[in-house]
Amino acid sequence: MRILTYIRQVLDAEESVHIANNAVALENSKLVMDTMDEYGVEEALRLRESGIEAEIVAVAVGPARVQDALRTALAIGADRAIHVETDIRLDAIALSKVLAQLATQEQATLILSGGQQADWDSHALAAATAERLHWPQVTWTSALELKGTTLTGKHDADEGSESFTLELPAVVTTQQGLNEPRYPTLPNIMKSKKKELRKESLDQFDVMPKLKFVSAEIQVKNRLNKILDGKDAPAAAAQLVDLLRNEARVIA
Amino acid sequence: MILVVVEYANGKVSKSTWEMITAARESGREAPVTALVLGSNIAPIAAEVAKAVDQVLVADLPALAQYDPELWSAAVAQIATEGEASLVLIGGSRSGREYSPRVAIKLDAPLLEDVITLKATGETITSQRYTFLARVTETIETTAPIAVVAVKPGVFNPATPRAEAGEQFDVDLNLPTPRLKVTGKTAERSSRISLAEAEIVVSGGRGVGSAEGFTQYVEALADQLGAAVGATRAIVDAGWRPYSEQVGQTGKTVQPKTYIAIGISGAVQHLSGMNKSKTIVAINRDAEAPIFKIADYGIIGDVTQLVPAILIELKK
């Protein structure tokens, strides 16, 4: 079987956000493979290690720099990678069209993708891709097993969690708790440089953004910043409770 | 029409539904607001929501007893098409975020996710949402005859029910067979209020010292205030608290009126899950902790001394 793992390259969480020309400017910032997608690559490897014969293909869409995130996926253990290179910003609905076509071309039967991406804070990509392929989906998985063509596992629902079974082909989203992603070792980083990273052009996918991104602003909420010295604990506690009761009026 | 897909839990219409009705009414689209209720034995839900909308469409079917993304998206897309909806509003719950993209694809419509503002002017719909771990507000436009909108919970004011109720109609649906089989459920229920619904959240981080410290300080303060309990990733990873309590990038996003952070330094991943709280209170020993930069009120000091003192003060 063939597993596609969808990868996004995002701003390292420790980095500051900069805005230029009404959009988040990522030049000169540290960029990394999205953590949520790391769980996807790791899970693909674990499925294979559980005895399933699988080729793991990492896929990404975006500017030239995105290939660095794909190289990380290859170093973790993906077999090969496909990079659809474009500077056009696609929304999740538009992007799913590319991913669905690649899944069909590659005859994949399982797609793994992060439950939420840390750049556009979106949950839509996996479900949109599943719908385009007419496949079922299961989101926010916290446990996954594959026997033959049957997936079983556990996933988060509105209230609590559910156990499920699902037949392949399917789209699955991954999250913290599903596994602990391994680090790429130096030998594997060296090996990954020889693995195939195929470049594709966006033109062949006939895709147009559905949304127009007009502007971006850094969140600034003016906070009161009334910070008390707590050396005298009872006095500080009395003062805080008084402020919360009588100034902020947030407790009774 | 403007279609609002009703969210409900435990036999009651969820707060998110009333919020979506406000978003629909204030959207600028001149069209009747229609609520769609999907489920089984949902007459009380339909009657309750009728008091805030122009009409209610009810699909009361045994097949809909259990939520399924394929059933829900098929039902919503069918009703939106038949009713020539111009806007389809879906709640930003886990399930809403899961099936709304499928509805958008079925309708060949754009999807506006997690919207915090929504304004239609002529053909153009403008909305805002948070991105980059909730550090950025983006403004997004779209032009289409129909758009699917997932509304972020806790942002719009809940609509107030009227005395007069909108009319109810039963609808027929062509539903697919669900493929995802749910074989068991584990409720996240505890005796406490849920993180999503709570007006006050008390959260703890490494600074509480231990799992026992968490119970002694964070849970005690939460119980005193009738608040929900949250935790940082570090202490969930350490096994002190369950994942269901984790607040942050890879956990839950909360937006309570008051967020009390105890022994939390304020890594950006945690802040992204709570930085929209109206009032933020921080207690931490480290004066340089990033949490103080976004706090409205705070005390620099020892949690083990301060929380018991606060508990005594609250009981006065």
Coordinates of C-alpha atoms in Angstrom, one line a residue:
Chain A
M1 CA 0.0 0.0 0.0
R2 CA 1.0 3.6 -0.4
I3 CA 0.6 6.2 2.4
L4 CA 0.7 9.9 1.7
T5 CA 1.7 12.2 4.6
Y6 CA 0.9 15.8 4.0
I7 CA 3.5 18.2 5.3
R8 CA 3.4 22.0 6.0
Q9 CA 6.3 24.2 6.7
V10 CA 5.5 26.7 9.5
L11 CA 7.1 29.4 11.6
D12 CA 8.9 27.9 14.6
A13 CA 6.6 28.6 17.6
E14 CA 9.4 30.4 19.4
E15 CA 9.9 32.9 16.6
S16 CA 8.2 36.3 16.6
V17 CA 5.6 37.0 13.9
H18 CA 6.4 39.8 11.5
I19 CA 4.0 41.5 9.2
A20 CA 5.0 43.1 5.9
N21 CA 2.7 44.2 3.0
N22 CA -0.4 43.1 4.8
A23 CA 0.7 39.5 5.3
V24 CA 2.9 37.5 7.7
A25 CA 6.5 37.7 6.5
L26 CA 8.4 34.5 6.9
E27 CA 11.7 35.5 5.3
N28 CA 14.5 35.6 7.8
S29 CA 12.5 33.5 10.3
K30 CA 13.2 30.0 11.5
L31 CA 10.8 27.6 9.7
V32 CA 10.1 24.0 10.7
M33 CA 8.0 21.1 9.7
D34 CA 4.6 21.5 11.4
T35 CA 4.6 19.4 14.7
M36 CA 1.1 18.0 13.9
D37 CA 2.4 16.6 10.6
E38 CA 5.4 15.0 12.4
Y39 CA 2.9 12.8 14.2
G40 CA 1.6 11.8 10.7
V41 CA 5.0 10.8 9.4
E42 CA 5.8 9.0 12.6
E43 CA 2.5 7.1 12.5
A44 CA 3.1 6.0 8.9
L45 CA 6.5 4.6 10.0
R46 CA 4.9 2.8 12.9
L47 CA 2.2 1.3 10.7
R48 CA 5.0 0.0 8.5
E49 CA 7.0 -1.3 11.5
S50 CA 3.9 -3.1 12.7
G51 CA 4.3 -5.4 9.6
I52 CA 2.4 -3.6 6.9
E53 CA 4.2 -3.3 3.6
A54 CA 3.9 0.4 2.7
E55 CA 5.6 3.0 0.8
I56 CA 5.5 6.4 2.5
V57 CA 5.4 9.5 0.3
A58 CA 5.7 13.0 1.9
V59 CA 3.8 15.7 0.0
A60 CA 4.0 19.5 0.3
V61 CA 2.7 22.5 -1.7
G62 CA 4.4 25.9 -1.4
P63 CA 7.4 28.0 -2.3
A64 CA 10.9 26.6 -3.0
R65 CA 11.9 26.7 0.7
V66 CA 9.2 24.1 1.6
Q67 CA 11.5 21.4 0.3
D68 CA 13.5 21.8 3.6
A69 CA 10.4 20.4 5.5
L70 CA 10.2 17.6 3.0
R71 CA 13.8 16.8 3.5
T72 CA 13.1 16.6 7.3
A73 CA 10.3 14.1 6.5
L74 CA 12.7 12.0 4.4
A75 CA 15.2 12.1 7.2
I76 CA 12.6 10.9 9.7
G77 CA 11.9 8.0 7.4
A78 CA 9.6 8.8 4.4
D79 CA 10.7 7.0 1.3
R80 CA 10.3 9.8 -1.2
A81 CA 8.7 13.2 -1.5
I82 CA 6.7 15.3 -3.9
H83 CA 6.9 19.1 -3.9
V84 CA 4.3 21.1 -5.8
E85 CA 6.1 24.4 -6.0
T86 CA 4.2 27.6 -6.1
D87 CA 4.2 31.1 -4.6
I88 CA 0.4 31.3 -4.8
R89 CA -1.2 31.2 -1.4
L90 CA -4.0 28.6 -1.6
D91 CA -6.7 28.1 1.0
A92 CA -7.5 24.7 2.4
I93 CA -10.4 24.0 0.0
A94 CA -8.2 24.9 -3.0
L95 CA -5.2 23.0 -1.7
S96 CA -7.3 19.9 -1.1
K97 CA -7.7 19.7 -4.9
V98 CA -4.0 19.3 -5.4
L99 CA -3.7 16.7 -2.6
A100 CA -6.6 14.7 -3.8
Q101 CA -5.2 14.6 -7.4
L102 CA -1.8 13.5 -6.1
A103 CA -3.4 10.8 -4.0
T104 CA -5.2 9.5 -7.1
Q105 CA -2.1 9.6 -9.3
E106 CA -0.1 7.8 -6.6
Q107 CA -2.8 5.3 -6.0
A108 CA -2.5 6.0 -2.3
T109 CA -5.0 4.3 0.1
L110 CA -4.2 6.2 3.3
I111 CA -3.5 9.9 3.8
L112 CA -2.2 11.2 7.1
S113 CA -2.3 14.9 7.9
G114 CA -1.9 17.1 11.0
G115 CA -5.2 17.9 12.7
Q116 CA -4.6 21.6 12.6
Q117 CA -1.8 23.6 10.9
A118 CA 0.1 26.1 12.9
D119 CA 0.3 28.7 10.2
W120 CA -3.3 29.2 9.0
D121 CA -4.7 27.5 12.2
S122 CA -7.0 25.5 9.9
H123 CA -8.6 22.1 10.4
A124 CA -10.1 21.9 6.9
L125 CA -7.5 20.3 4.7
A126 CA -7.9 16.6 5.6
A127 CA -11.7 16.6 5.5
A128 CA -11.8 18.6 2.2
T129 CA -9.4 16.1 0.7
A130 CA -11.5 13.1 1.9
E131 CA -14.6 14.6 0.4
R132 CA -12.9 15.2 -3.0
L133 CA -11.8 11.6 -3.1
H134 CA -15.2 10.4 -1.8
W135 CA -13.3 8.7 1.1
P136 CA -14.3 8.5 4.7
Q137 CA -12.2 10.4 7.3
V138 CA -11.4 10.2 10.9
T139 CA -10.0 13.3 12.7
W140 CA -8.0 13.8 15.9
T141 CA -6.9 10.2 16.3
S142 CA -5.1 9.3 19.5
A143 CA -4.6 5.6 18.6
L144 CA -4.4 3.8 15.3
E145 CA -4.0 0.2 14.1
L146 CA -4.2 -1.3 10.7
K147 CA -5.0 -4.9 10.0
G148 CA -5.4 -5.8 6.4
T149 CA -7.5 -2.9 5.1
T150 CA -9.3 -2.2 8.4
L151 CA -8.2 0.7 10.5
T152 CA -9.2 0.7 14.2
G153 CA -8.4 3.3 16.8
K154 CA -9.5 6.1 19.0
H155 CA -10.2 9.7 18.3
D156 CA -11.5 12.8 20.0
A157 CA -15.1 13.8 19.5
D158 CA -17.2 16.8 20.7
E159 CA -17.5 15.3 24.1
G160 CA -14.9 12.8 25.1
S161 CA -13.5 10.3 22.7
E162 CA -14.7 7.4 20.5
S163 CA -13.3 4.1 19.4
F164 CA -13.8 3.4 15.7
T165 CA -13.3 1.0 12.8
L166 CA -12.9 2.2 9.2
E167 CA -12.1 0.5 5.9
L168 CA -9.4 1.9 3.7
P169 CA -9.0 4.1 1.7
A170 CA -9.3 6.8 4.3
V171 CA -8.0 10.2 5.4
V172 CA -6.7 10.4 9.0
T173 CA -5.6 13.4 11.0
T174 CA -3.0 13.2 13.7
Q175 CA -2.3 15.0 16.9
Q176 CA -0.2 15.0 20.1
G177 CA -0.7 11.8 22.1
L178 CA -0.9 9.5 19.1
N179 CA 2.8 8.8 19.2
E180 CA 6.2 10.4 20.1
P181 CA 7.9 11.4 16.8
R182 CA 11.5 10.2 16.4
Y183 CA 14.3 12.6 15.7
P184 CA 16.2 12.2 12.4
T185 CA 19.6 10.7 13.1
L186 CA 22.7 11.9 11.4
P187 CA 23.0 8.7 9.2
N188 CA 19.4 9.1 8.2
I189 CA 19.8 12.8 7.4
M190 CA 22.7 11.8 5.1
K191 CA 20.7 9.1 3.5
S192 CA 17.7 11.4 3.0
K193 CA 19.8 13.5 0.6
K194 CA 19.8 10.7 -1.8
K195 CA 16.1 10.0 -1.6
E196 CA 13.8 11.2 -4.5
L197 CA 12.3 14.7 -4.1
R198 CA 10.2 15.2 -7.2
K199 CA 9.2 18.7 -8.2
E200 CA 5.8 19.4 -9.8
S201 CA 4.3 22.5 -11.1
L202 CA 0.9 23.8 -9.8
D203 CA -0.3 24.5 -13.4
Q204 CA -1.2 20.9 -14.0
F205 CA -3.7 20.8 -11.0
D206 CA -6.1 23.4 -12.4
V207 CA -6.6 25.1 -9.0
M208 CA -7.6 28.6 -8.0
P209 CA -7.8 30.1 -4.5
K210 CA -11.3 30.4 -3.2
L211 CA -10.4 33.1 -0.7
K212 CA -8.6 36.4 -1.0
F213 CA -6.3 37.2 1.9
V214 CA -6.7 40.9 2.4
S215 CA -4.7 41.8 5.5
A216 CA -3.0 40.5 8.6
E217 CA -2.4 42.3 11.9
I218 CA -0.5 41.2 15.0
Q219 CA -2.9 40.8 17.9
V220 CA -2.5 43.5 20.4
K221 CA -4.7 43.5 23.4
N222 CA -3.8 46.1 25.9
R223 CA -3.5 44.3 29.2
L224 CA -3.6 46.1 32.6
N225 CA -0.3 44.5 33.7
K226 CA -1.1 45.2 37.4
I227 CA 1.6 42.9 38.9
L228 CA 1.9 42.7 42.7
D229 CA 4.9 41.6 44.8
G230 CA 4.0 38.4 46.6
K231 CA 6.6 38.3 49.3
D232 CA 3.8 39.1 51.9
A233 CA 1.5 36.4 50.7
P234 CA -1.7 37.2 52.7
A235 CA -1.4 40.9 51.8
A236 CA -0.9 40.2 48.1
A237 CA -3.7 37.7 48.1
A238 CA -6.1 40.2 49.8
Q239 CA -5.1 42.9 47.2
L240 CA -5.6 40.5 44.3
V241 CA -9.0 39.3 45.4
D242 CA -10.0 42.9 46.0
L243 CA -8.9 43.9 42.5
L244 CA -10.7 40.9 40.9
R245 CA -13.9 41.5 42.9
N246 CA -14.1 45.3 42.8
E247 CA -12.1 46.5 39.9
A248 CA -12.3 43.8 37.2
R249 CA -15.6 42.4 38.7
V250 CA -14.9 38.9 37.5
I251 CA -15.4 37.0 40.7
A252 CA -18.1 37.2 43.4
Chain B
M1 CA -32.0 31.8 3.1
I2 CA -29.3 31.8 5.7
L3 CA -28.9 28.3 7.0
V4 CA -27.8 27.8 10.6
V5 CA -27.0 24.2 11.5
V6 CA -28.1 23.7 15.1
E7 CA -25.6 22.4 17.6
Y8 CA -27.0 20.8 20.8
A9 CA -25.9 18.6 23.7
N10 CA -27.6 16.8 26.5
G11 CA -31.1 17.8 25.2
K12 CA -30.4 21.5 25.1
V13 CA -29.5 23.9 22.3
S14 CA -25.8 24.8 22.6
K15 CA -24.6 28.3 23.2
S16 CA -22.8 28.2 19.9
T17 CA -26.2 27.9 18.1
W18 CA -27.5 31.2 19.7
E19 CA -24.1 32.8 18.7
M20 CA -24.5 31.6 15.1
I21 CA -28.0 33.1 14.9
T22 CA -26.6 36.5 15.9
A23 CA -23.8 36.1 13.3
A24 CA -26.5 35.3 10.7
R25 CA -28.7 38.3 11.7
E26 CA -25.8 40.7 11.7
S27 CA -24.2 39.3 8.5
G28 CA -25.8 42.0 6.3
R29 CA -27.5 39.4 4.1
E30 CA -31.2 40.2 3.8
A31 CA -32.7 36.7 4.0
P32 CA -34.7 34.7 6.5
V33 CA -32.7 32.9 9.1
T34 CA -33.4 29.2 8.9
A35 CA -32.3 26.7 11.5
L36 CA -31.6 23.1 10.5
V37 CA -31.9 20.5 13.2
L38 CA -30.4 17.0 12.5
G39 CA -30.8 14.1 14.8
S40 CA -33.2 11.7 16.4
N41 CA -35.9 12.6 18.9
I42 CA -35.1 16.3 18.5
A43 CA -38.6 17.9 18.8
P44 CA -37.6 19.7 22.0
I45 CA -34.5 21.1 20.3
A46 CA -36.5 22.3 17.3
A47 CA -39.1 23.9 19.6
E48 CA -36.4 25.7 21.6
V49 CA -34.5 27.1 18.6
A50 CA -37.7 28.1 16.8
K51 CA -38.0 31.0 19.2
A52 CA -35.0 32.8 17.7
V53 CA -35.2 32.1 14.0
D54 CA -37.7 32.7 11.1
Q55 CA -38.2 29.0 10.4
V56 CA -36.9 25.6 11.5
L57 CA -36.2 22.6 9.2
V58 CA -36.3 19.3 11.1
A59 CA -34.7 16.1 10.0
D60 CA -35.8 13.7 12.8
L61 CA -34.4 10.3 11.7
P62 CA -33.1 7.2 13.5
A63 CA -30.2 7.3 11.0
L64 CA -29.1 10.6 12.4
A65 CA -29.0 9.5 16.0
Q66 CA -25.3 9.4 15.8
Y67 CA -23.2 12.2 14.4
D68 CA -21.2 11.2 11.3
P69 CA -19.3 13.7 9.1
E70 CA -20.5 12.1 5.8
L71 CA -24.2 12.1 6.9
W72 CA -24.1 15.6 8.3
S73 CA -22.3 17.1 5.3
A74 CA -24.7 15.3 2.9
A75 CA -27.7 16.6 4.8
V76 CA -26.5 20.2 5.1
A77 CA -25.4 20.4 1.4
Q78 CA -28.8 19.0 0.2
I79 CA -30.8 21.5 2.3
A80 CA -28.6 24.4 1.4
T81 CA -29.0 23.6 -2.3
E82 CA -32.8 23.0 -2.2
G83 CA -33.3 26.2 -0.1
E84 CA -30.9 28.2 -2.3
A85 CA -29.0 29.3 0.8
S86 CA -26.5 32.2 0.4
L87 CA -24.8 31.5 3.7
V88 CA -24.4 28.2 5.6
L89 CA -23.4 28.7 9.2
I90 CA -21.8 25.7 11.1
G91 CA -20.5 25.8 14.7
G92 CA -16.7 25.7 15.2
S93 CA -17.0 22.6 17.4
R94 CA -14.8 19.6 16.7
S95 CA -17.6 18.0 14.6
G96 CA -18.4 21.3 12.9
R97 CA -14.8 21.8 11.9
E98 CA -14.8 18.3 10.7
Y99 CA -17.8 18.3 8.4
S100 CA -17.9 21.9 7.2
P101 CA -15.1 21.4 4.7
R102 CA -17.0 18.5 3.2
V103 CA -20.1 20.7 2.8
A104 CA -18.0 23.4 1.1
I105 CA -16.7 20.9 -1.4
K106 CA -20.1 19.5 -2.1
L107 CA -21.5 23.0 -2.8
D108 CA -18.3 24.1 -4.6
A109 CA -18.3 27.0 -2.1
P110 CA -15.6 28.8 -0.3
L111 CA -15.1 27.9 3.4
L112 CA -14.5 30.6 6.0
E113 CA -13.2 28.9 9.1
D114 CA -13.3 30.0 12.7
V115 CA -14.8 33.4 11.8
I116 CA -14.8 36.1 14.5
T117 CA -16.4 38.8 12.3
L118 CA -18.7 38.3 9.3
K119 CA -20.0 41.1 7.0
A120 CA -21.6 40.7 3.6
T121 CA -21.6 43.7 1.3
G122 CA -23.2 43.1 -2.0
E123 CA -21.6 39.9 -3.4
T124 CA -18.5 40.1 -1.2
I125 CA -18.3 38.5 2.2
T126 CA -15.5 39.8 4.5
S127 CA -14.5 37.9 7.6
Q128 CA -11.8 37.8 10.2
R129 CA -10.1 34.9 11.9
Y130 CA -7.1 34.2 14.1
T131 CA -4.0 32.6 12.6
F132 CA -0.4 31.8 13.5
L133 CA -1.3 30.2 16.8
A134 CA -3.8 33.0 17.4
R135 CA -1.1 35.7 17.3
V136 CA -2.4 37.3 14.1
T137 CA -5.9 38.5 12.9
E138 CA -6.4 38.0 9.2
T139 CA -9.0 39.6 7.1
I140 CA -10.3 37.4 4.3
E141 CA -12.7 38.1 1.5
T142 CA -14.7 35.9 -0.8
T143 CA -17.2 36.3 -3.6
A144 CA -19.5 33.4 -4.3
P145 CA -23.2 32.8 -4.5
I146 CA -23.0 30.5 -1.5
A147 CA -20.3 30.4 1.3
V148 CA -19.9 28.0 4.2
V149 CA -19.0 29.7 7.4
A150 CA -17.7 27.9 10.5
V151 CA -18.3 30.3 13.4
K152 CA -15.7 30.4 16.2
P153 CA -17.5 29.7 19.6
G154 CA -17.6 32.3 22.3
V155 CA -17.2 35.4 20.1
F156 CA -20.7 36.5 18.9
N157 CA -23.3 37.5 21.5
P158 CA -25.9 34.7 21.9
A159 CA -29.3 35.6 20.4
T160 CA -32.2 36.1 22.8
P161 CA -35.3 33.9 22.3
R162 CA -38.6 35.7 21.5
A163 CA -42.1 34.9 22.6
E164 CA -43.2 34.2 19.0
A165 CA -41.8 31.0 17.4
G166 CA -40.8 30.5 13.8
E167 CA -42.6 27.8 11.9
Q168 CA -41.3 24.2 11.8
F169 CA -41.1 22.0 8.7
D170 CA -40.0 18.4 8.3
V171 CA -37.5 17.6 5.6
D172 CA -36.7 14.5 3.6
L173 CA -33.0 13.6 3.1
N174 CA -31.1 11.4 0.8
L175 CA -28.4 10.1 3.2
P176 CA -25.4 8.0 2.4
T177 CA -24.4 4.9 4.5
P178 CA -21.9 5.9 7.2
R179 CA -18.5 4.3 6.8
L180 CA -16.9 5.3 10.1
K181 CA -18.2 2.8 12.7
V182 CA -18.1 4.0 16.2
T183 CA -17.6 1.1 18.5
G184 CA -17.4 2.8 21.9
K185 CA -17.5 6.1 23.6
T186 CA -15.6 7.6 26.5
A187 CA -17.2 10.7 28.0
E188 CA -14.9 13.5 29.0
R189 CA -17.2 14.3 31.8
S190 CA -16.1 15.2 35.2
S191 CA -18.0 16.8 38.1
R192 CA -16.6 20.1 36.9
I193 CA -17.8 22.5 34.2
S194 CA -16.3 21.9 30.8
L195 CA -13.4 24.0 29.5
A196 CA -15.4 25.2 26.5
E197 CA -18.4 26.4 28.5
A198 CA -16.6 27.8 31.6
E199 CA -16.6 31.5 32.4
I200 CA -13.6 31.0 34.6
V201 CA -10.7 28.6 33.9
V202 CA -8.0 27.9 36.5
S203 CA -4.9 26.3 34.9
G204 CA -1.7 24.9 36.3
G205 CA 1.8 24.4 35.0
R206 CA 5.1 23.1 36.3
G207 CA 5.2 25.7 39.0
V208 CA 2.6 23.8 41.1
G209 CA 5.4 21.3 41.8
S210 CA 3.6 17.9 41.5
A211 CA 0.4 16.2 40.7
E212 CA -0.5 16.6 44.4
G213 CA 0.3 20.3 44.2
F214 CA -2.1 20.6 41.2
T215 CA -4.9 19.1 43.3
Q216 CA -4.0 21.2 46.3
Y217 CA -3.8 24.5 44.5
V218 CA -5.3 24.5 41.0
E219 CA -8.3 22.2 41.7
A220 CA -9.0 23.7 45.1
L221 CA -9.1 27.2 43.6
A222 CA -11.2 26.0 40.6
D223 CA -13.7 24.4 43.0
Q224 CA -13.9 27.5 45.1
L225 CA -14.6 29.7 42.0
G226 CA -16.9 27.1 40.2
A227 CA -14.3 27.1 37.4
A228 CA -13.0 24.6 34.8
V229 CA -9.5 23.1 35.2
G230 CA -6.8 23.5 32.6
A231 CA -3.2 22.3 32.3
T232 CA -0.1 23.0 30.3
R233 CA 1.4 20.5 27.9
A234 CA 4.5 20.0 30.2
I235 CA 2.4 18.6 33.0
V236 CA 0.2 16.6 30.7
D237 CA 3.4 15.0 29.2
A238 CA 4.6 14.4 32.8
G239 CA 1.4 12.5 33.4
W240 CA 0.1 14.7 36.2
R241 CA -3.1 15.5 34.3
P242 CA -5.1 14.0 31.4
Y243 CA -4.8 15.3 27.9
S244 CA -8.4 16.4 27.9
E245 CA -7.4 19.2 30.2
Q246 CA -4.5 20.5 28.1
V247 CA -4.9 24.1 26.9
G248 CA -2.7 25.3 24.0
Q249 CA -1.7 24.8 20.5
T250 CA -2.0 21.0 20.6
G251 CA -4.7 21.0 23.2
K252 CA -7.9 23.0 23.6
T253 CA -8.4 26.7 22.9
V254 CA -10.4 28.5 25.5
Q255 CA -11.8 32.0 25.7
P256 CA -13.3 32.4 29.2
K257 CA -14.0 35.7 30.9
T258 CA -11.3 35.0 33.4
Y259 CA -8.2 32.8 33.0
I260 CA -6.1 32.2 36.1
A261 CA -2.7 30.8 35.3
I262 CA -0.9 29.2 38.3
G263 CA 2.8 28.3 38.0
I264 CA 2.6 28.7 34.2
S265 CA 5.5 30.5 32.6
G266 CA 3.7 31.1 29.3
A267 CA 5.3 29.3 26.3
V268 CA 3.8 30.6 23.1
Q269 CA 2.2 27.2 22.5
H270 CA 0.2 27.6 25.7
L271 CA -0.5 31.3 25.2
S272 CA -2.1 30.5 21.8
G273 CA -4.8 28.5 23.6
M274 CA -5.8 31.1 26.1
N275 CA -4.6 34.6 25.0
K276 CA -8.1 35.6 23.9
S277 CA -9.4 35.3 27.5
K278 CA -11.0 38.6 28.6
T279 CA -9.1 38.9 31.9
I280 CA -5.9 37.0 32.5
V281 CA -4.5 36.5 36.1
A282 CA -1.0 35.0 36.6
I283 CA 0.7 33.7 39.7
N284 CA 4.3 32.8 39.2
R285 CA 7.6 32.9 41.1
D286 CA 9.6 34.1 38.0
A287 CA 9.1 37.9 37.5
E288 CA 10.5 37.4 33.9
A289 CA 7.9 34.7 32.9
P290 CA 6.2 35.7 29.6
I291 CA 2.8 35.1 31.2
F292 CA 3.1 38.4 33.0
K293 CA 3.4 40.3 29.7
I294 CA -0.1 39.3 28.8
A295 CA -1.6 39.3 32.3
D296 CA -4.1 41.9 33.5
Y297 CA -3.4 41.0 37.2
G298 CA -0.6 39.0 38.7
I299 CA 1.4 38.2 41.7
I300 CA 5.1 37.4 41.6
G301 CA 5.6 34.9 44.3
D302 CA 5.4 31.4 45.7
V303 CA 2.3 29.5 44.5
T304 CA 2.4 27.3 47.7
Q305 CA 2.0 30.4 49.9
L306 CA -0.2 32.5 47.6
V307 CA -2.9 30.1 46.6
P308 CA -3.8 29.1 50.2
A309 CA -3.9 32.8 51.1
I310 CA -6.2 33.5 48.1
L311 CA -8.5 30.7 49.2
I312 CA -8.7 32.1 52.7
E313 CA -9.4 35.6 51.3
L314 CA -12.2 34.2 48.9
K315 CA -14.0 32.6 51.8
K316 CA -14.2 35.8 53.8

